[in-house]
PDB file of C-alpha atoms in Angstrom:
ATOM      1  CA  UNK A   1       0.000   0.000   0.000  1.00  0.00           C
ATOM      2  CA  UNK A   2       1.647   3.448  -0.861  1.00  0.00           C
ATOM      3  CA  UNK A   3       2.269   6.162   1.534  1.00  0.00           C
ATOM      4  CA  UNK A   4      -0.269   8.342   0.138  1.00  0.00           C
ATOM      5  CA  UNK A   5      -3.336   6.090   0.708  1.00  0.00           C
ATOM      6  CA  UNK A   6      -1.806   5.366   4.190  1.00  0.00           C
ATOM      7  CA  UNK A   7      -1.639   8.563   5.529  1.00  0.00           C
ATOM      8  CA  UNK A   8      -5.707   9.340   4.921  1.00  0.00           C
ATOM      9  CA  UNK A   9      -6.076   6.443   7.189  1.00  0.00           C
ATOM     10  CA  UNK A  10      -3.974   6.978   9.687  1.00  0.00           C
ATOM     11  CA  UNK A  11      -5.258  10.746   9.824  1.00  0.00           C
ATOM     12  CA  UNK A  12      -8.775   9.683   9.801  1.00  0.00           C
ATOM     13  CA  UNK A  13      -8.396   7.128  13.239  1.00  0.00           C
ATOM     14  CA  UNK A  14      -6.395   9.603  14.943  1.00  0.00           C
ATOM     15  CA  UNK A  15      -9.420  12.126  14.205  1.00  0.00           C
ATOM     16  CA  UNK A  16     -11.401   9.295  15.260  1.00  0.00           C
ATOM     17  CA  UNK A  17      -9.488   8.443  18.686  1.00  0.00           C
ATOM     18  CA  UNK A  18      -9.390  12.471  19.286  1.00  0.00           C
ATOM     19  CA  UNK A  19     -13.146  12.603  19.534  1.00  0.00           C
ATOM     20  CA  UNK A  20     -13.923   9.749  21.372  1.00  0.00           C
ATOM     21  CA  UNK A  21     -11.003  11.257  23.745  1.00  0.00           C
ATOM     22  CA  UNK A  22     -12.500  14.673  23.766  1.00  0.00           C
ATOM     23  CA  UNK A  23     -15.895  13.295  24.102  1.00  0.00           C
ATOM     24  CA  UNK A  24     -14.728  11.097  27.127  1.00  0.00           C
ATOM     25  CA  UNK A  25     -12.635  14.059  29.040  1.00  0.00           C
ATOM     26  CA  UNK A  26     -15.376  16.621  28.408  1.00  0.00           C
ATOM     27  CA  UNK A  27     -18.743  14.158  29.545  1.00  0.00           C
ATOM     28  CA  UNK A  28     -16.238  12.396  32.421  1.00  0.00           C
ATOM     29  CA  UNK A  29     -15.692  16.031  34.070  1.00  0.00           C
ATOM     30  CA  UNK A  30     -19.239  17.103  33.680  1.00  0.00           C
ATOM     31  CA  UNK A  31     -20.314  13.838  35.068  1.00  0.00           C
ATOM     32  CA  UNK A  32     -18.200  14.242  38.210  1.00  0.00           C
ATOM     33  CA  UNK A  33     -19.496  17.736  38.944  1.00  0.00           C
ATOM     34  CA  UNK A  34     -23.480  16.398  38.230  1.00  0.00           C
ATOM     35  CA  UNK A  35     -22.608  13.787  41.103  1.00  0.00           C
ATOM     36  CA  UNK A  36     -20.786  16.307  43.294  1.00  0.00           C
ATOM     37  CA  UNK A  37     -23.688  18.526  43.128  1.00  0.00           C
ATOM     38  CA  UNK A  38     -26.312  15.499  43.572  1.00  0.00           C
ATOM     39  CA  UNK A  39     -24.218  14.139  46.690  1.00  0.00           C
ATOM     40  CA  UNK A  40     -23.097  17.472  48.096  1.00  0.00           C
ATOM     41  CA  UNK A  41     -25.440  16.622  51.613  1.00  0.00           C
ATOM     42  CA  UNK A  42     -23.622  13.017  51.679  1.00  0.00           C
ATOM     43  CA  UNK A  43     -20.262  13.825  50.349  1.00  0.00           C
ATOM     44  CA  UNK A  44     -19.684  17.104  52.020  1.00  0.00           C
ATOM     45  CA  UNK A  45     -17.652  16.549  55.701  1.00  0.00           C
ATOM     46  CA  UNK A  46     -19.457  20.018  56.842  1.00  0.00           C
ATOM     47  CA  UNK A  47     -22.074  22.502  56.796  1.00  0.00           C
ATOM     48  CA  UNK A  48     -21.198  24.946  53.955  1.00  0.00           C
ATOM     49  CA  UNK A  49     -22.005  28.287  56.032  1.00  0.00           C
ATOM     50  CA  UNK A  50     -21.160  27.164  59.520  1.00  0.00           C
ATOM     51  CA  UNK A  51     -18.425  29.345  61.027  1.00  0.00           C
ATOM     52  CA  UNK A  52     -16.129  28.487  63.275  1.00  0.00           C
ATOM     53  CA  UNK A  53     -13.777  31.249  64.506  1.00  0.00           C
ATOM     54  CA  UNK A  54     -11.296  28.547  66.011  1.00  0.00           C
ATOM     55  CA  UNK A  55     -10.164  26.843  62.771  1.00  0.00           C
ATOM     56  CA  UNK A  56     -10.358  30.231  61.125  1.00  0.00           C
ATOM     57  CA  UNK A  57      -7.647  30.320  57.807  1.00  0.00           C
ATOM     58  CA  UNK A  58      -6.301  27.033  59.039  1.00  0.00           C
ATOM     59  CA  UNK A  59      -4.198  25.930  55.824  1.00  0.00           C
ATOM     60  CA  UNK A  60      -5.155  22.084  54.452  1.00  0.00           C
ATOM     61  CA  UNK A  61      -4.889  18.939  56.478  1.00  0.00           C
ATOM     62  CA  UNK A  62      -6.886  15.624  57.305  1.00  0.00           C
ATOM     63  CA  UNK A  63      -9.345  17.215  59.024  1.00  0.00           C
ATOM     64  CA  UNK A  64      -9.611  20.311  56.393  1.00  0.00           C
ATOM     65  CA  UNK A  65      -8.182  19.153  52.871  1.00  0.00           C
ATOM     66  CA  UNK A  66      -8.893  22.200  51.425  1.00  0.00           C
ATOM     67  CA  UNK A  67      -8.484  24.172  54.515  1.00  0.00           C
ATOM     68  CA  UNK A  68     -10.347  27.169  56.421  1.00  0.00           C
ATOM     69  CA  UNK A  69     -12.004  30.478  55.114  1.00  0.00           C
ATOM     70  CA  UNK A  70     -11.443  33.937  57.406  1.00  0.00           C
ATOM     71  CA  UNK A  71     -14.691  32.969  59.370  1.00  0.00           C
ATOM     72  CA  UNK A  72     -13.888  29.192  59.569  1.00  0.00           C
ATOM     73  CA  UNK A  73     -15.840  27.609  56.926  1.00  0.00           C
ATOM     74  CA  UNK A  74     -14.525  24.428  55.334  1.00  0.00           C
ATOM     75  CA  UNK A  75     -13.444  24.901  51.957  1.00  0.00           C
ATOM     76  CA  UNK A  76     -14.040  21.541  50.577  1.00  0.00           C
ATOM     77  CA  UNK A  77     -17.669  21.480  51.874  1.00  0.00           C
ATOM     78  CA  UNK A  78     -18.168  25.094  50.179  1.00  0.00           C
ATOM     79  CA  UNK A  79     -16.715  24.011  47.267  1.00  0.00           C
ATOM     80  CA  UNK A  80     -18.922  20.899  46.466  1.00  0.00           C
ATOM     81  CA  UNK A  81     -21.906  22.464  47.836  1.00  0.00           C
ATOM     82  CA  UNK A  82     -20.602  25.188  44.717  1.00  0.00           C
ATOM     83  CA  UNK A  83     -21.146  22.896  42.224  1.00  0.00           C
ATOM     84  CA  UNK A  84     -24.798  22.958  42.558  1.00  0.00           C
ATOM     85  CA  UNK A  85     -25.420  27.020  41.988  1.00  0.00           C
ATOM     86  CA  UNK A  86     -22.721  27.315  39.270  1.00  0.00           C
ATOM     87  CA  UNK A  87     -24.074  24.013  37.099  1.00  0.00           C
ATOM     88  CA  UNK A  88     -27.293  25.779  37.891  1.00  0.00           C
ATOM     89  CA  UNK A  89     -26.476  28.830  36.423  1.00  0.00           C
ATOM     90  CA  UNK A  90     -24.323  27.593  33.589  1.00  0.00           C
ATOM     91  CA  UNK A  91     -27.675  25.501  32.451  1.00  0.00           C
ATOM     92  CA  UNK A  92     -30.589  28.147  33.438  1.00  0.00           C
ATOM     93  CA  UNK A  93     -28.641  30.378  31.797  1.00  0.00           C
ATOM     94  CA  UNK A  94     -28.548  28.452  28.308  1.00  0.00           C
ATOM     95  CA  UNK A  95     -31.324  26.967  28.131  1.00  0.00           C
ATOM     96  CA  UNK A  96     -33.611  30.126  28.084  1.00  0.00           C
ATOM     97  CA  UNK A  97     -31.062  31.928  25.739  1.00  0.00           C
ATOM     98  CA  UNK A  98     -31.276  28.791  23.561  1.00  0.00           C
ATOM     99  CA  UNK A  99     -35.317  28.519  23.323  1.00  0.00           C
ATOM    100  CA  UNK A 100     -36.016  32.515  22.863  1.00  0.00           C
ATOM    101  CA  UNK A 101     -33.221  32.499  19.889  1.00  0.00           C
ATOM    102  CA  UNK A 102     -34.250  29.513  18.236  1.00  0.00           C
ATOM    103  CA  UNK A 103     -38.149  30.097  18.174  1.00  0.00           C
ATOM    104  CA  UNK A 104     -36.694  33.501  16.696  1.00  0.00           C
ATOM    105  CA  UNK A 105     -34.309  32.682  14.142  1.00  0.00           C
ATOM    106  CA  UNK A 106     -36.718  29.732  13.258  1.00  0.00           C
ATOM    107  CA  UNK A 107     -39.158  32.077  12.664  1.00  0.00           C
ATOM    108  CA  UNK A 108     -37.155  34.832  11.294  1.00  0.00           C
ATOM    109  CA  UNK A 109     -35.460  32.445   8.472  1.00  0.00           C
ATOM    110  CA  UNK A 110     -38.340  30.575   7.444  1.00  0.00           C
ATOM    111  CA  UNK A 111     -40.523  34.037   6.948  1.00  0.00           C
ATOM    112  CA  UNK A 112     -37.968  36.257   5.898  1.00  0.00           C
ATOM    113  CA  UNK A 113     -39.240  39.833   4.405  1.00  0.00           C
ATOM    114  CA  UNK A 114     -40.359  42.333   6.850  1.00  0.00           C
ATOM    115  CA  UNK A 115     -40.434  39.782  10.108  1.00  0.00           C
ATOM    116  CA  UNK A 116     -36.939  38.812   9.296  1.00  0.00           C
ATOM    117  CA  UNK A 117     -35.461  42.488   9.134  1.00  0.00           C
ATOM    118  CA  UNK A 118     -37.418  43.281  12.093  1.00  0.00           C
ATOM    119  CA  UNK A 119     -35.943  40.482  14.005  1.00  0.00           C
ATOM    120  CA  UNK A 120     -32.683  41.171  12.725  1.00  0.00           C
ATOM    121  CA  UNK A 121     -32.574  44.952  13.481  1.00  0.00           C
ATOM    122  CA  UNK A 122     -33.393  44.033  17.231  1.00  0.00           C
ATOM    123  CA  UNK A 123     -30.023  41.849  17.103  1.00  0.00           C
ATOM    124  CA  UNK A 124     -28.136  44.140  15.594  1.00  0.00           C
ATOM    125  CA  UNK A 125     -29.427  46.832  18.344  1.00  0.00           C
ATOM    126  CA  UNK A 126     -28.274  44.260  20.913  1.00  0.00           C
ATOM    127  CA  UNK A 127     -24.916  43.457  19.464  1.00  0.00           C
ATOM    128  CA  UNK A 128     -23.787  47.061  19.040  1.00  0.00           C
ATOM    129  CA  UNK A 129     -23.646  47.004  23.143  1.00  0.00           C
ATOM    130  CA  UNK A 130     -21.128  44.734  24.738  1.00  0.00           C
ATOM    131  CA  UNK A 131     -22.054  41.933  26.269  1.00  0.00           C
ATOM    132  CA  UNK A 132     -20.759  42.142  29.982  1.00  0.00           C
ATOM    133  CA  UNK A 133     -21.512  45.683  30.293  1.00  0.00           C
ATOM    134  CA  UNK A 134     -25.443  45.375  28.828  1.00  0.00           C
ATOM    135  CA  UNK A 135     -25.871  42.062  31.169  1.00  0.00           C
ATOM    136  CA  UNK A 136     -24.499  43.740  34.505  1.00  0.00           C
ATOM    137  CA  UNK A 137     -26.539  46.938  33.423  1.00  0.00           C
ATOM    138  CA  UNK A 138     -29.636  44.992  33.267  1.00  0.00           C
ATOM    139  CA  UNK A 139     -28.535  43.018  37.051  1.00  0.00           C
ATOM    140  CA  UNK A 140     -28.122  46.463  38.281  1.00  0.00           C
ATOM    141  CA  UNK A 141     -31.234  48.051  37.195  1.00  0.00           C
ATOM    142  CA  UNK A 142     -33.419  44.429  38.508  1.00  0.00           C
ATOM    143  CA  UNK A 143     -31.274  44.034  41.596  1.00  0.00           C
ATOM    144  CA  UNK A 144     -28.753  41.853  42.592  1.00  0.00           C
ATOM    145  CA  UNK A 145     -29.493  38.107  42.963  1.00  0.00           C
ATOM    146  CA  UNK A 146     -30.109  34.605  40.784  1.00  0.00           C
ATOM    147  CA  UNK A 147     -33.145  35.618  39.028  1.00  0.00           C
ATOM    148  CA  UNK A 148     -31.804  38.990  37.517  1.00  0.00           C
ATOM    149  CA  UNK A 149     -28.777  36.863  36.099  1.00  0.00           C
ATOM    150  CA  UNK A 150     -31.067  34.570  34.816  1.00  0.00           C
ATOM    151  CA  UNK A 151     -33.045  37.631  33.029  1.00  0.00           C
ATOM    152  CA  UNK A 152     -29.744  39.097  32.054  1.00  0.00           C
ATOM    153  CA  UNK A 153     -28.738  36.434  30.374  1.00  0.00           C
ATOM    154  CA  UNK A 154     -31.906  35.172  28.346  1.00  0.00           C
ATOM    155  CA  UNK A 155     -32.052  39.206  27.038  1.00  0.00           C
ATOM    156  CA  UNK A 156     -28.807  39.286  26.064  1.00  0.00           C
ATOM    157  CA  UNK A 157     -27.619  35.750  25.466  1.00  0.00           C
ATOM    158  CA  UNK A 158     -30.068  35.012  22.726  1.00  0.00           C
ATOM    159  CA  UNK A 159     -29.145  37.167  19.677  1.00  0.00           C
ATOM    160  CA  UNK A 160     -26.303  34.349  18.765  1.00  0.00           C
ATOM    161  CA  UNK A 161     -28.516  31.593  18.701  1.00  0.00           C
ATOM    162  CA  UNK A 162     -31.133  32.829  16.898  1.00  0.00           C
ATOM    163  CA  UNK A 163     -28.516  34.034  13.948  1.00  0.00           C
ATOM    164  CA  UNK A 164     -27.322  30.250  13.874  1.00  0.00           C
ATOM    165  CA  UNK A 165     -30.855  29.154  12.930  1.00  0.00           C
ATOM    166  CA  UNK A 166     -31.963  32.001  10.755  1.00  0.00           C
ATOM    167  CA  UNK A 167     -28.559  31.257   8.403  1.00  0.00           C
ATOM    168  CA  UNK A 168     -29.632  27.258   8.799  1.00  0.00           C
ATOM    169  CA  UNK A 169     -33.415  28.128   7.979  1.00  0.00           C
ATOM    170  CA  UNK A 170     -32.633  30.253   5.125  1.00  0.00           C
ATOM    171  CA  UNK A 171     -30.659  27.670   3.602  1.00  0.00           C
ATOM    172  CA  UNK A 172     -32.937  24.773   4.189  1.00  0.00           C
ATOM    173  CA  UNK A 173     -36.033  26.034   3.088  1.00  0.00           C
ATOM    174  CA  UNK A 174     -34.802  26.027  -0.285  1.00  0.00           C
ATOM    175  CA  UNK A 175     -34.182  22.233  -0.248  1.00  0.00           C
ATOM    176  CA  UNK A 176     -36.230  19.555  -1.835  1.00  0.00           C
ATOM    177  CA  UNK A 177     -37.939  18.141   1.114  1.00  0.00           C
ATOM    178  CA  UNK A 178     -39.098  21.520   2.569  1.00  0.00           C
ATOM    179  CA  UNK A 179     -40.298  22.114  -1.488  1.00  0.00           C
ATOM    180  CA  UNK A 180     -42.158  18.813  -0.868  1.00  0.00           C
ATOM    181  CA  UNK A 181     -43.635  19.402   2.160  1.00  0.00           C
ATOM    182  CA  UNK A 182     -45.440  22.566   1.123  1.00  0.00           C
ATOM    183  CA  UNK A 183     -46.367  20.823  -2.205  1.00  0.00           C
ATOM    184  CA  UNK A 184     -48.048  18.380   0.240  1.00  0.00           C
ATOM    185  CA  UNK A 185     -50.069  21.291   2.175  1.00  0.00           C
ATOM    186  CA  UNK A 186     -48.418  20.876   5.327  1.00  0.00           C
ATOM    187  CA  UNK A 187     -48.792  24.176   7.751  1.00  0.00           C
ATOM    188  CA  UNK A 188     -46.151  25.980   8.139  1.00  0.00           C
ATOM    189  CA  UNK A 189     -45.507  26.040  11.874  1.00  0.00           C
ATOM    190  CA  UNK A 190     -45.380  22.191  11.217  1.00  0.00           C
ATOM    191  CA  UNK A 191     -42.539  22.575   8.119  1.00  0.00           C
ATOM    192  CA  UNK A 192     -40.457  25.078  10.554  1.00  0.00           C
ATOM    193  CA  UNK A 193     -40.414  23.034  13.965  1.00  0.00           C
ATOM    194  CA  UNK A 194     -41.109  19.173  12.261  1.00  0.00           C
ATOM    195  CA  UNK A 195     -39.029  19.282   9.260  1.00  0.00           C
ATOM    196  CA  UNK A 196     -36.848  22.376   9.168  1.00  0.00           C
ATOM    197  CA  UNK A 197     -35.402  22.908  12.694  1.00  0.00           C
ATOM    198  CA  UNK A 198     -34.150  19.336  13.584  1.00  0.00           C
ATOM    199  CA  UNK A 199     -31.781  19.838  10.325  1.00  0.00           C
ATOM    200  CA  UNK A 200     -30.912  23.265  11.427  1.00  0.00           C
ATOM    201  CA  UNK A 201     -30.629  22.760  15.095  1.00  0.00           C
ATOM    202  CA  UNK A 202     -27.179  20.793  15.404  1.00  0.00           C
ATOM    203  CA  UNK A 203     -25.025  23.846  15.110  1.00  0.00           C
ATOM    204  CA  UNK A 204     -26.889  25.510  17.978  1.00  0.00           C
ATOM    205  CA  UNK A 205     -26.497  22.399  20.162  1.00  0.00           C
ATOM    206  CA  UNK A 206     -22.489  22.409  19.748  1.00  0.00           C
ATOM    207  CA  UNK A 207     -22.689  26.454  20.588  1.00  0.00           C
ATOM    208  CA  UNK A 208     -24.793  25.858  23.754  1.00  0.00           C
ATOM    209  CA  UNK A 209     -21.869  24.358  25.319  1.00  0.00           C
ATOM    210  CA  UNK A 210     -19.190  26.729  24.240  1.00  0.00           C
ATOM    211  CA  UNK A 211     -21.863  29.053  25.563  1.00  0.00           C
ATOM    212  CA  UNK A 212     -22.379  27.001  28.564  1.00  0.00           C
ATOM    213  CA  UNK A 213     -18.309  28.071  29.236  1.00  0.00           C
ATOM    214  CA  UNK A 214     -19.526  32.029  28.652  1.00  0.00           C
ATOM    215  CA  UNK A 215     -22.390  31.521  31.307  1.00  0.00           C
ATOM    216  CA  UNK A 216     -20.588  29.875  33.768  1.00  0.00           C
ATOM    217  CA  UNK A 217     -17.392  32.072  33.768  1.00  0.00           C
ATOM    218  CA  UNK A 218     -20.050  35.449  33.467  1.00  0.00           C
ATOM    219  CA  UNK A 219     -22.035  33.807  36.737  1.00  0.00           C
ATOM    220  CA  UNK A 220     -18.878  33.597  38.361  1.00  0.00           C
ATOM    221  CA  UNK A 221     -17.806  36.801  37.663  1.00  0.00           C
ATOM    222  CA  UNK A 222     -21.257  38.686  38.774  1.00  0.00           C
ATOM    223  CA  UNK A 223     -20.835  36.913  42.165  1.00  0.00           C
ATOM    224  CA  UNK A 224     -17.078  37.943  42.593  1.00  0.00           C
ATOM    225  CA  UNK A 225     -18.647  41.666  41.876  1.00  0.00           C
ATOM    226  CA  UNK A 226     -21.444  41.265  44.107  1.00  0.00           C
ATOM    227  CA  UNK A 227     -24.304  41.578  41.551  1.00  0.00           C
ATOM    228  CA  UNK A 228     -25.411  37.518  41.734  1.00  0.00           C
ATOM    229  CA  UNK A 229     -25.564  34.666  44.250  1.00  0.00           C
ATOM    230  CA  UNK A 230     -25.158  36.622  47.830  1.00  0.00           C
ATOM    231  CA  UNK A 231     -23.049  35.526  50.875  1.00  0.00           C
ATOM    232  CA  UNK A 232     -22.751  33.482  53.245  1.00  0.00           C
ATOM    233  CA  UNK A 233     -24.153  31.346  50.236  1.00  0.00           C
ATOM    234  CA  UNK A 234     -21.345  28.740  48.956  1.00  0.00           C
ATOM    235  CA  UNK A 235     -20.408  29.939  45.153  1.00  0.00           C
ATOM    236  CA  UNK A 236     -17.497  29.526  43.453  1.00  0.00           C
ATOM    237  CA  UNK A 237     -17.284  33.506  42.199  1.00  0.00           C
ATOM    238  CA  UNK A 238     -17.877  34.694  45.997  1.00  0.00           C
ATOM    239  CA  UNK A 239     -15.744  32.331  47.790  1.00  0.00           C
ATOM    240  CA  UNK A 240     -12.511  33.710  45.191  1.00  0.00           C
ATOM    241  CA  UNK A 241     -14.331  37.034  45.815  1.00  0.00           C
ATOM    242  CA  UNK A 242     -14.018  36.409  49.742  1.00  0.00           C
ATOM    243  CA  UNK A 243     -10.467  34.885  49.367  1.00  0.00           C
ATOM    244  CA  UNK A 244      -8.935  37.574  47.647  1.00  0.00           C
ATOM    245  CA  UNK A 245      -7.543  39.997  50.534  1.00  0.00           C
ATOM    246  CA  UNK A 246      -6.046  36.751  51.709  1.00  0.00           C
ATOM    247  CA  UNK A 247      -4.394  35.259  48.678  1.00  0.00           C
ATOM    248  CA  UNK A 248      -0.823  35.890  50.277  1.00  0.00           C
ATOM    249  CA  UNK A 249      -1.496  33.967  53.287  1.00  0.00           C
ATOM    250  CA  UNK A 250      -4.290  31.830  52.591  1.00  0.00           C
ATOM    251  CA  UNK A 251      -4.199  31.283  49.042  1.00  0.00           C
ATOM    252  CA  UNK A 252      -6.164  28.276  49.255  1.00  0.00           C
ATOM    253  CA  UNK A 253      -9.478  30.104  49.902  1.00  0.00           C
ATOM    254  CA  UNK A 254      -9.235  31.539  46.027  1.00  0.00           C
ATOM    255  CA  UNK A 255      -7.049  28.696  44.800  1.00  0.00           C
ATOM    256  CA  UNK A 256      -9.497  25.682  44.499  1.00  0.00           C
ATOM    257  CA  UNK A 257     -12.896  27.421  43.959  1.00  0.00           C
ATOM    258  CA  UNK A 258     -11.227  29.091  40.988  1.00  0.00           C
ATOM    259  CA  UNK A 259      -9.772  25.153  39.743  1.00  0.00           C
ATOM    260  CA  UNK A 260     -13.454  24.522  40.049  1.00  0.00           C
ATOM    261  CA  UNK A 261     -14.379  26.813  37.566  1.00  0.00           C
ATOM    262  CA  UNK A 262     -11.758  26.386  35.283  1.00  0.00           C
ATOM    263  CA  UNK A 263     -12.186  22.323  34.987  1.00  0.00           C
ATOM    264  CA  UNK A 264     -16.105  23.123  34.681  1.00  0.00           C
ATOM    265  CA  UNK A 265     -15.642  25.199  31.805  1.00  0.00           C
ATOM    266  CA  UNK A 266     -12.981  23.187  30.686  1.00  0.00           C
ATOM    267  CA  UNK A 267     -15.671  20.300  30.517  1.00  0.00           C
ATOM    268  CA  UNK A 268     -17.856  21.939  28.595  1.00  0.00           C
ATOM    269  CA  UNK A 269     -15.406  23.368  26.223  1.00  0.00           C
ATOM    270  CA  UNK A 270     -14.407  19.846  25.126  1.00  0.00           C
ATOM    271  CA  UNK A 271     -17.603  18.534  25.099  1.00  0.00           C
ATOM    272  CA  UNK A 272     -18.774  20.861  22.499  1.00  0.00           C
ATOM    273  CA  UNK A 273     -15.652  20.269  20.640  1.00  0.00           C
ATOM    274  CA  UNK A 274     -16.114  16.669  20.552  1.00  0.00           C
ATOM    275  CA  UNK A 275     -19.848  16.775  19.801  1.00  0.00           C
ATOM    276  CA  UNK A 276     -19.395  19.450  16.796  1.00  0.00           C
ATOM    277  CA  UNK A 277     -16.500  16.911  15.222  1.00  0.00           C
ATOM    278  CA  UNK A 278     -19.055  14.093  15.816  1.00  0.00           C
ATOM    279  CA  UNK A 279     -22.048  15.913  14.208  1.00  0.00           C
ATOM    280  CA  UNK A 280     -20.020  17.250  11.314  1.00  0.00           C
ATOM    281  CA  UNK A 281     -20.302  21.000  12.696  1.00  0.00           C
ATOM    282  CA  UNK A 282     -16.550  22.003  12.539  1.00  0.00           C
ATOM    283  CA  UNK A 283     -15.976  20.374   9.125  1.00  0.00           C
TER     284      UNK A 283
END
């Protein structure tokens, strides 16, 4: 067999090892957070909030692995109990971006005309505004606290997904089958969310997880500026927040909340790679 017909082959397994790798890296850490967050009342040696002026910036050892905060608060415990508000957040906050800009672009692409400028004009309004300064502009004006990021962040957080469908819907409601299914009388809500938007909705699914990495590092950054989740609760952004006047002496009150969030995102970063090689998206 010649070199040249070897090297296709050998390029496309170690495409095909790399995905199944990525795929395996990205799902394994996501997995491990879902089941710290599930068992955070089993797993967790202490209450997340209960101080304990005695053990106060204690550094890590058998009975703290992760050591002491300034009021005495077990590190480890806050940093597992963590994991549930900041896979919260990350989630929440994609999965109403992800429904408001899909029905949109859906709707958008498959109409075109007037609806479709109209819709488009609004994103273009929204884009001209950068994105961390129009989110913590809307949290300021609603308050701080969960809810406004959540409201934030479907507001703003939209616009991308709903230009991923329009460009999908635009192109596929040209094709033969959506030809077909008009020839065949079917309504059109049916043609844009039966036939039209599973075939358009792949590239959306990949973003969501790069987006998932946005949300999660933007939740964690509201806390650390006081706008989100409040103290004493445990949160990865306010515990670096709270850690931060002590990094010189206590460095491990900042240090492993902010590992947290980088292997988090880090999770869903190669998860989306892996599924957008799987699903074609990246070709």
């Amino acid at each position: 067999m010649s070199i040249e017909a070897i090297a296709p082959a050998s390029l496309g397994w170690r495409r095909f090892f790399g995905r199944r790798l990525m795929l395996a890296v990205g799902a394994g850490l996501l997995l491990f957070f879902v089941l710290l967050a599930i068992g955070a009342p089993i797993i967790a040696p202490y209450d997340p909030i209960m101080q304990n002026a005695e053990v106060r910036l204690q550094a890590p050892s058998l009975l703290h692995p992760f050591g002491t905060d300034n009021f005495g608060r077990d590190t480890l415990s806050r940093v597992i109990w963590g994991a549930r508000l900041d896979l919260q957040m990350a989630l929440i906050g994609v999965i109403f971006p992800f429904v408001i800009g899909t029905t949109v672009g859906t709707i958008a692409g498959f109409f075109g005309g007037i609806v479709d400028a109209l819709f488009m004009r609004l994103v273009d309004i929204i884009l001209a505004f950068p994105f961390l300064v129009l989110m913590l502009s809307i949290i300021a004006i609603l308050g701080p606290g969960l809810g406004s990021f959540y409201i934030a962040m479907a507001l703003v957080g939209w616009v991308s997904y709903a230009r991923l469908i329009r460009a999908q819907m635009l192109v596929l409601k040209g094709s033969d089958y959506a030809v077909a299914a008009v020839s065949l009388g079917f309504s059109r809500p049916r043609i844009m969310f039966r036939h039209l938007l599973p075939n358009a909705i792949a590239g959306s699914i990949v973003f969501s997880m790069s987006d998932a990495t946005l949300v999660l590092l933007s939740g964690a950054a509201v806390s650390y500026l006081g706008l989100g989740v409040q103290p004493p609760i445990a949160e990865w952004g306010v515990m670096v927040a709270e850690g931060q006047s002590f990094i010189t002496t206590a460095w491990w009150i900042t240090l492993f909340p902010g590992l947290s969030i980088v292997c988090l995102a880090f999770g869903f970063s190669m998860l989306g790679d892996a599924l957008g090689e799987l699903l074609g998206v990246h070709e």
